[in-house]
Structures are given as structure tokens and as C-alpha cells.
PDB file of C-alpha atoms in Angstrom:
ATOM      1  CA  UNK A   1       0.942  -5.396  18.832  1.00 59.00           C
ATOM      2  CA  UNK A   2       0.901  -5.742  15.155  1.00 84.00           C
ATOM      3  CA  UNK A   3      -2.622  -5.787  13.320  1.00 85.00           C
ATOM      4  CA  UNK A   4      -3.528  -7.781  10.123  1.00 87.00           C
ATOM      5  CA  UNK A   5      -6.361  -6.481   8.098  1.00 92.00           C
ATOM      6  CA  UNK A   6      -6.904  -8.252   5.290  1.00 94.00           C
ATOM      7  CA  UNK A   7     -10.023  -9.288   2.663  1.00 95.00           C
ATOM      8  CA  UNK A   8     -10.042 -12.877   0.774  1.00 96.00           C
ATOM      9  CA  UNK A   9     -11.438 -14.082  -2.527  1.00 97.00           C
ATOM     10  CA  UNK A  10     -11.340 -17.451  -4.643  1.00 98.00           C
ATOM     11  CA  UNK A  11      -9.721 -16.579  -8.007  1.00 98.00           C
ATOM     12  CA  UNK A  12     -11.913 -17.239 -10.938  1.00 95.00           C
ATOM     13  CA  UNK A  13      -9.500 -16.405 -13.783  1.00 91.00           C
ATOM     14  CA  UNK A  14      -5.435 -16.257 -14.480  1.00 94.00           C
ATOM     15  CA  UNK A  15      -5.379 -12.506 -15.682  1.00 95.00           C
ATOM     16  CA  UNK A  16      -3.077 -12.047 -12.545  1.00 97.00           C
ATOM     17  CA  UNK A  17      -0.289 -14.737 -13.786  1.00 97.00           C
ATOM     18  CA  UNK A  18       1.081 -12.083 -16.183  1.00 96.00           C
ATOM     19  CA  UNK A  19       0.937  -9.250 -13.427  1.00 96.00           C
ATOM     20  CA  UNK A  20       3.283 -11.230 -11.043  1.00 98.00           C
ATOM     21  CA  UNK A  21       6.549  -9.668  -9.812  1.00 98.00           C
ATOM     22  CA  UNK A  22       7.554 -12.452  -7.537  1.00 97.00           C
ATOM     23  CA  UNK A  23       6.808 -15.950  -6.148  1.00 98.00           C
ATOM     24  CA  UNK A  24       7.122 -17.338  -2.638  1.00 97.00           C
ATOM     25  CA  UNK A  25       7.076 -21.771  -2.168  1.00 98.00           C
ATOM     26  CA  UNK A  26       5.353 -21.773   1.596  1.00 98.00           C
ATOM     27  CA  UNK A  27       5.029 -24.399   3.990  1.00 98.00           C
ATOM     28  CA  UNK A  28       3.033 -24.338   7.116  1.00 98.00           C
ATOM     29  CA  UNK A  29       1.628 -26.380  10.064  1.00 98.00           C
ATOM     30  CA  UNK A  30      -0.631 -25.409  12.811  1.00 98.00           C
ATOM     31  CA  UNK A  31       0.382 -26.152  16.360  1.00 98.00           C
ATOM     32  CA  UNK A  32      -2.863 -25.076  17.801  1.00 97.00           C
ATOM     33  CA  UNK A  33      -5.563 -23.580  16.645  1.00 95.00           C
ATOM     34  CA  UNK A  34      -8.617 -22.250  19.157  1.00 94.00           C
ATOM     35  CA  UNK A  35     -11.708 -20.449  18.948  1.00 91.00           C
ATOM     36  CA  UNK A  36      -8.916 -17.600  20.211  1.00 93.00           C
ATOM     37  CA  UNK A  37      -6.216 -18.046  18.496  1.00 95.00           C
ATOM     38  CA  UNK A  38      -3.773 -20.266  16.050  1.00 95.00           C
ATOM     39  CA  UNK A  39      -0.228 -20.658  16.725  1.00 98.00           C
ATOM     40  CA  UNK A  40       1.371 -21.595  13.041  1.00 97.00           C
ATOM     41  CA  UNK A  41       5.276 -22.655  11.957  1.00 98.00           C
ATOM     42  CA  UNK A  42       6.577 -21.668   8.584  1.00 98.00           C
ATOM     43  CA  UNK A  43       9.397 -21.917   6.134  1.00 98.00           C
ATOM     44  CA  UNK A  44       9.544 -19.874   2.943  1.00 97.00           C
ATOM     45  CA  UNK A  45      12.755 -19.087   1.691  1.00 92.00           C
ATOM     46  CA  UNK A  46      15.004 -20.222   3.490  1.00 90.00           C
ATOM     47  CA  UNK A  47      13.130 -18.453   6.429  1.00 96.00           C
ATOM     48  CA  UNK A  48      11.380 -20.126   9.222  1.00 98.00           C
ATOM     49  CA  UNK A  49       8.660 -17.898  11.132  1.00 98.00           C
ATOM     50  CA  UNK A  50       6.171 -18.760  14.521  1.00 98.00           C
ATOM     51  CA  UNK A  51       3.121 -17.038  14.227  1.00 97.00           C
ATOM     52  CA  UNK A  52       0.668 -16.168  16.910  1.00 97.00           C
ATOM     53  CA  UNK A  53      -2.791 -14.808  15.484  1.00 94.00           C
ATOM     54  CA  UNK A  54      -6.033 -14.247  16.845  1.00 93.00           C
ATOM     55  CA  UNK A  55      -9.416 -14.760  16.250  1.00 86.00           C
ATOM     56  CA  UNK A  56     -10.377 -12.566  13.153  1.00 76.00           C
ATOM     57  CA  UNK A  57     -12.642 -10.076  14.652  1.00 69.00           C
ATOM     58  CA  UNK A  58     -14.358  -8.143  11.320  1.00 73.00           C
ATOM     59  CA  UNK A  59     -11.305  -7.880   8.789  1.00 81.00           C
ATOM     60  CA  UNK A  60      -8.359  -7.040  11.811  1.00 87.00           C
ATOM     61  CA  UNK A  61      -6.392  -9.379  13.931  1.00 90.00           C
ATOM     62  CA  UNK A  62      -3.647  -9.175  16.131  1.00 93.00           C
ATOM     63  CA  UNK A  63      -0.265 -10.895  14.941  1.00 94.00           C
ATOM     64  CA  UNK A  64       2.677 -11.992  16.540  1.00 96.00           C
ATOM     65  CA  UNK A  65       5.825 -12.843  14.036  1.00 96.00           C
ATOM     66  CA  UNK A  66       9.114 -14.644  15.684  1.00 97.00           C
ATOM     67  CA  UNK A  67      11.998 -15.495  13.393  1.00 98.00           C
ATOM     68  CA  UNK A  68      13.256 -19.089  14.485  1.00 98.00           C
ATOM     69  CA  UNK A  69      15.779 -21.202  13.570  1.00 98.00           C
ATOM     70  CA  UNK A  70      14.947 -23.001  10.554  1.00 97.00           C
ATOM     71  CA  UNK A  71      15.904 -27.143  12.070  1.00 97.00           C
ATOM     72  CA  UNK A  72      13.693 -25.795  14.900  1.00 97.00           C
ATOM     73  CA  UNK A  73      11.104 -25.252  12.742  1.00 98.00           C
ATOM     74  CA  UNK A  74      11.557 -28.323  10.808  1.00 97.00           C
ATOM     75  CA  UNK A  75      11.397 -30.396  14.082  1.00 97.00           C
ATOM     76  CA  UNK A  76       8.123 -28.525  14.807  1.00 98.00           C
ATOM     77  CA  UNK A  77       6.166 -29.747  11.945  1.00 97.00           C
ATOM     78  CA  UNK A  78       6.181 -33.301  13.985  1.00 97.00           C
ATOM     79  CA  UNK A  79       4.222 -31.306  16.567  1.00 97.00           C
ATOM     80  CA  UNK A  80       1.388 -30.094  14.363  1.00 97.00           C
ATOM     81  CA  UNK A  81      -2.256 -31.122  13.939  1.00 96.00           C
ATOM     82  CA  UNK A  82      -3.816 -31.600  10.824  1.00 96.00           C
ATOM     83  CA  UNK A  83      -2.452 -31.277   7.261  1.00 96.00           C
ATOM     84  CA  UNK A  84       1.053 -29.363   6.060  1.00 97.00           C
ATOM     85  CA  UNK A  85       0.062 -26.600   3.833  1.00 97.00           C
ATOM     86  CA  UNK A  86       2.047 -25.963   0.432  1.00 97.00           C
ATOM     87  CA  UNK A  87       1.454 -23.263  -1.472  1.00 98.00           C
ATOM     88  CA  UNK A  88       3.128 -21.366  -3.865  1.00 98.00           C
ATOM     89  CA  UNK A  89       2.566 -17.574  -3.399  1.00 98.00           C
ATOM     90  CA  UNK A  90       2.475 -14.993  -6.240  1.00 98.00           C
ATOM     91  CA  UNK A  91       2.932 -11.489  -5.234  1.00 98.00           C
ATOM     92  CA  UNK A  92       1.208  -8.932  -7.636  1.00 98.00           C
ATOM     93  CA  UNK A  93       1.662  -5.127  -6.942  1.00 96.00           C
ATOM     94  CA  UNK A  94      -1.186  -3.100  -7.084  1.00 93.00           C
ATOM     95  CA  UNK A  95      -0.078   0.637  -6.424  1.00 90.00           C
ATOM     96  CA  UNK A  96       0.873   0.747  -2.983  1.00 92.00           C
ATOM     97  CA  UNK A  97      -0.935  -2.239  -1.767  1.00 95.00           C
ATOM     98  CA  UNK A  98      -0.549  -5.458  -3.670  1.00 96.00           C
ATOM     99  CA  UNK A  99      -2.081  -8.895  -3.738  1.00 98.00           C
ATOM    100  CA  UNK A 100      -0.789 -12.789  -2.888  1.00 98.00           C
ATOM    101  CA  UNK A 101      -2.070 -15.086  -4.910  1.00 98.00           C
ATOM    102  CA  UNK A 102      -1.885 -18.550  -2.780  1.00 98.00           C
ATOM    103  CA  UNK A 103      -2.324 -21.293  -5.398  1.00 98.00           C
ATOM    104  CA  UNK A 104      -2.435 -24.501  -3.136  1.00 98.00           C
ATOM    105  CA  UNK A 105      -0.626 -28.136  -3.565  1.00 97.00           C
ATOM    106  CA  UNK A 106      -1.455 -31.583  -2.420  1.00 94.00           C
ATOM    107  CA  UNK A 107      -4.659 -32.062  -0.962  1.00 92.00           C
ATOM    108  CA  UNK A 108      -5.252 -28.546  -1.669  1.00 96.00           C
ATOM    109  CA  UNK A 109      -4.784 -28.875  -5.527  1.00 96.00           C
ATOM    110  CA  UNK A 110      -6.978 -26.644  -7.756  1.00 95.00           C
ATOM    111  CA  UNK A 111      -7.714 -24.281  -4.683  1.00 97.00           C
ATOM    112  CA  UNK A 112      -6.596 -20.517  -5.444  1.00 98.00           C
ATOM    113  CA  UNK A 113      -7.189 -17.888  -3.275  1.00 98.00           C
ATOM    114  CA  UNK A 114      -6.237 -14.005  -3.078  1.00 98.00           C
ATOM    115  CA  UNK A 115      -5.601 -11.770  -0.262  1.00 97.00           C
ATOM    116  CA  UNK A 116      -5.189  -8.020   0.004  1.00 97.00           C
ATOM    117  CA  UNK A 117      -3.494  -6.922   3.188  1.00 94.00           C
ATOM    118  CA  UNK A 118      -4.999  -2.828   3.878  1.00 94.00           C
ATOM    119  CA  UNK A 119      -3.739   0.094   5.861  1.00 92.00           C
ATOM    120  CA  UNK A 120      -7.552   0.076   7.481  1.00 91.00           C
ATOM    121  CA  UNK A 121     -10.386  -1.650   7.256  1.00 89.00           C
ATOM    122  CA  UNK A 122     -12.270   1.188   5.166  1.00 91.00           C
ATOM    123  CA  UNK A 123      -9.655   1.439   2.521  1.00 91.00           C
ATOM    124  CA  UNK A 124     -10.525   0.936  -1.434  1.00 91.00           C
ATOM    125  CA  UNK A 125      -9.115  -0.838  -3.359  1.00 93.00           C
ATOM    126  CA  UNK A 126      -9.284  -1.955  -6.983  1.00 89.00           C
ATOM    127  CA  UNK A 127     -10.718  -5.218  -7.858  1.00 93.00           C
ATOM    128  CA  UNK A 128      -9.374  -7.154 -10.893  1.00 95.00           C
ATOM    129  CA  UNK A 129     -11.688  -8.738 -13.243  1.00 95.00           C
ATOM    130  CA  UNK A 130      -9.836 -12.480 -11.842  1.00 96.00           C
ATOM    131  CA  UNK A 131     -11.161 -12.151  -8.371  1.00 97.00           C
ATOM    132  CA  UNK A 132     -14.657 -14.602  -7.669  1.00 97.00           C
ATOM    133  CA  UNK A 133     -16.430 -14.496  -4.376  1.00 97.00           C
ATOM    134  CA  UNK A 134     -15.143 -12.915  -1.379  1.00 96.00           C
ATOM    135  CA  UNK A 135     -14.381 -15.801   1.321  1.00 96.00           C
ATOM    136  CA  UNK A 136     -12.570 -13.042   3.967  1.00 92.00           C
ATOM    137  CA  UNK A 137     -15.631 -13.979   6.977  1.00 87.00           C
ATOM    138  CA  UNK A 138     -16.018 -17.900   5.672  1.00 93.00           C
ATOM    139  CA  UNK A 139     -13.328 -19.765   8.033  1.00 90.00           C
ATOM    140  CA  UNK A 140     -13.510 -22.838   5.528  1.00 94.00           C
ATOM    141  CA  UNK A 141     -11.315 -20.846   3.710  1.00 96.00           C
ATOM    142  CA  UNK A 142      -8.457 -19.797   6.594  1.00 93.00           C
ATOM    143  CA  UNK A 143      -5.407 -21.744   6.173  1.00 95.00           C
ATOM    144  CA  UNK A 144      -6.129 -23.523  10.070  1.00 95.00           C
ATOM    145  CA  UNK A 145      -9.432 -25.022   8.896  1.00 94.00           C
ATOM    146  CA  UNK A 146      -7.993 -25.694   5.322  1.00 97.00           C
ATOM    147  CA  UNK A 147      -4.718 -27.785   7.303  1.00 96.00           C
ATOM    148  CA  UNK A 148      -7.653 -29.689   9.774  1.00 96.00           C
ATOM    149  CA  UNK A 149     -10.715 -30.355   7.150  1.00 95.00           C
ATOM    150  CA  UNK A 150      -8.832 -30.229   4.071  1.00 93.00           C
ATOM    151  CA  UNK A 151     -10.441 -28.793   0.840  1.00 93.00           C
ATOM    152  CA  UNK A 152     -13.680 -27.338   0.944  1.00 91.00           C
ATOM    153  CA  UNK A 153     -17.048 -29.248  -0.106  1.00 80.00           C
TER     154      UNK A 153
END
């Protein structure tokens, strides 16, 4: 079983934009999402992915990751509930870990968000003068709630 830790924060400033090595365009729909778990389709790249997580419990979850085809995943998108999420993700390396910026289209517009993906839940890390308040334990900010409520109020 694979295990996600990671910690979230809004993004106050754009002192990351000149630190990016990459972008990713994402789209993603939610199949089901439970008090247990979320089931997600996605297609960056040219890549389409199923996704099983769980609930967060603290900073770790388990995760599932299943390369399917990518008309199967198109075709799956009429299954979803709620919203599509686009996003464009920016990728900026710090040291050995390194951050994804998710700046968010559509409905989503103007929301920014960062995550940091860690070896353990104890780990340091540094924190750039761009990052604003930590959202990693408020699920208005997880992608699920984002694709059923929309933006946050």
C-alpha cells in the first residue's frame, strides 16, 4: 500500500513562478467520494490515472494509482459527481523534496494552492516567503470538496 503524506497552503505571493522547472495541465473528476474514501479519474499528459485514496488521517493516506486507458478515462468523466477540476500544476524543486503549485481554472479561478509531498510526517522542510495559511486539515480545500462545493466562501 502506498502512503501520501503531504501538507497544503494557499499561496499569497508569485516568488515561486520564477523557481518553476516544469508545468503539468490536469484534469480530474471524482467518481465517489465518502467519509472513507474518494475514487478520482485523471488525464495529464497524455496520461490517464484512477485513483483510490482514503480518508486523510493526520497528514498520511493510503493511495492506490492504476494507469488506464486514456478513451476509458475520457468516457469516465460522464460518470462523475460534481465539478471537472482544471488546473495547471507548477513543479518547483526544493532540494530533494519539491513543491506543486496547483493554480486552478474555471470555477476555480484565482484559487492557488501548494503542496509538499514528505518522506514522514515529522520531516522539515523550508518554507518560502509565497506560502499563506496552511489549509492541509481544512477539507474545503481537498480537490473532492473543491469539484462538489466549488470555490471556497
Amino acid at each position: 500500500m502506498a502512503v501520501e503524506i503531504e501538507r497544503r497552503f494557499l499561496v499569497t505571493g508569485d516568488g515561486w513562478k520564477a523557481e518553476v522547472a516544469r508545468h503539468i495541465d490536469i484534469r480530474q473528476a471524482y467518481l465517489a467520494v465518502t467519509n472513507n474514501s474518494t475514487v478520482r479519474v485523471r488525464i495529464h499528459d497524455g496520461t490517464a490515472l484512477l485513483t483510490i485514496k482514503s480518508a486523510a488521517s493526520g497528514l498520511s493516506r493510503a493511495e492506490f494509482e492504476f494507469p488506464i486507458p486514456k478513451d476509458s478515462a475520457e468516457q469516465l468523466f460522464a460518470l462523475r459527481t460534481g465539478r471537472v477540476i482544471e488546473k495547471r500544476r507548477h513543479i518547483v524543486p526544493q532540494g530533494a523534496l519539491r513543491w506543486e503549485i496547483d493554480v486552478f481554472s474555471g470555477e476555480l479561478e484565482g484559487l492557488i494552492i501548494a503542496e509538499i509531498e514528505l518522506p514522514d510526517e515529522t520531516a522539515d522542510f523550508g518554507r518560502p516567503s509565497w506560502l499563506g495559511d496552511e489549509v492541509t486539515g481544512d477539507s474545503r480545500y481537498a480537490n473532492a470538496r473543491l469539484a462538489l462545493d466549488g470555490p471556497v466562501k
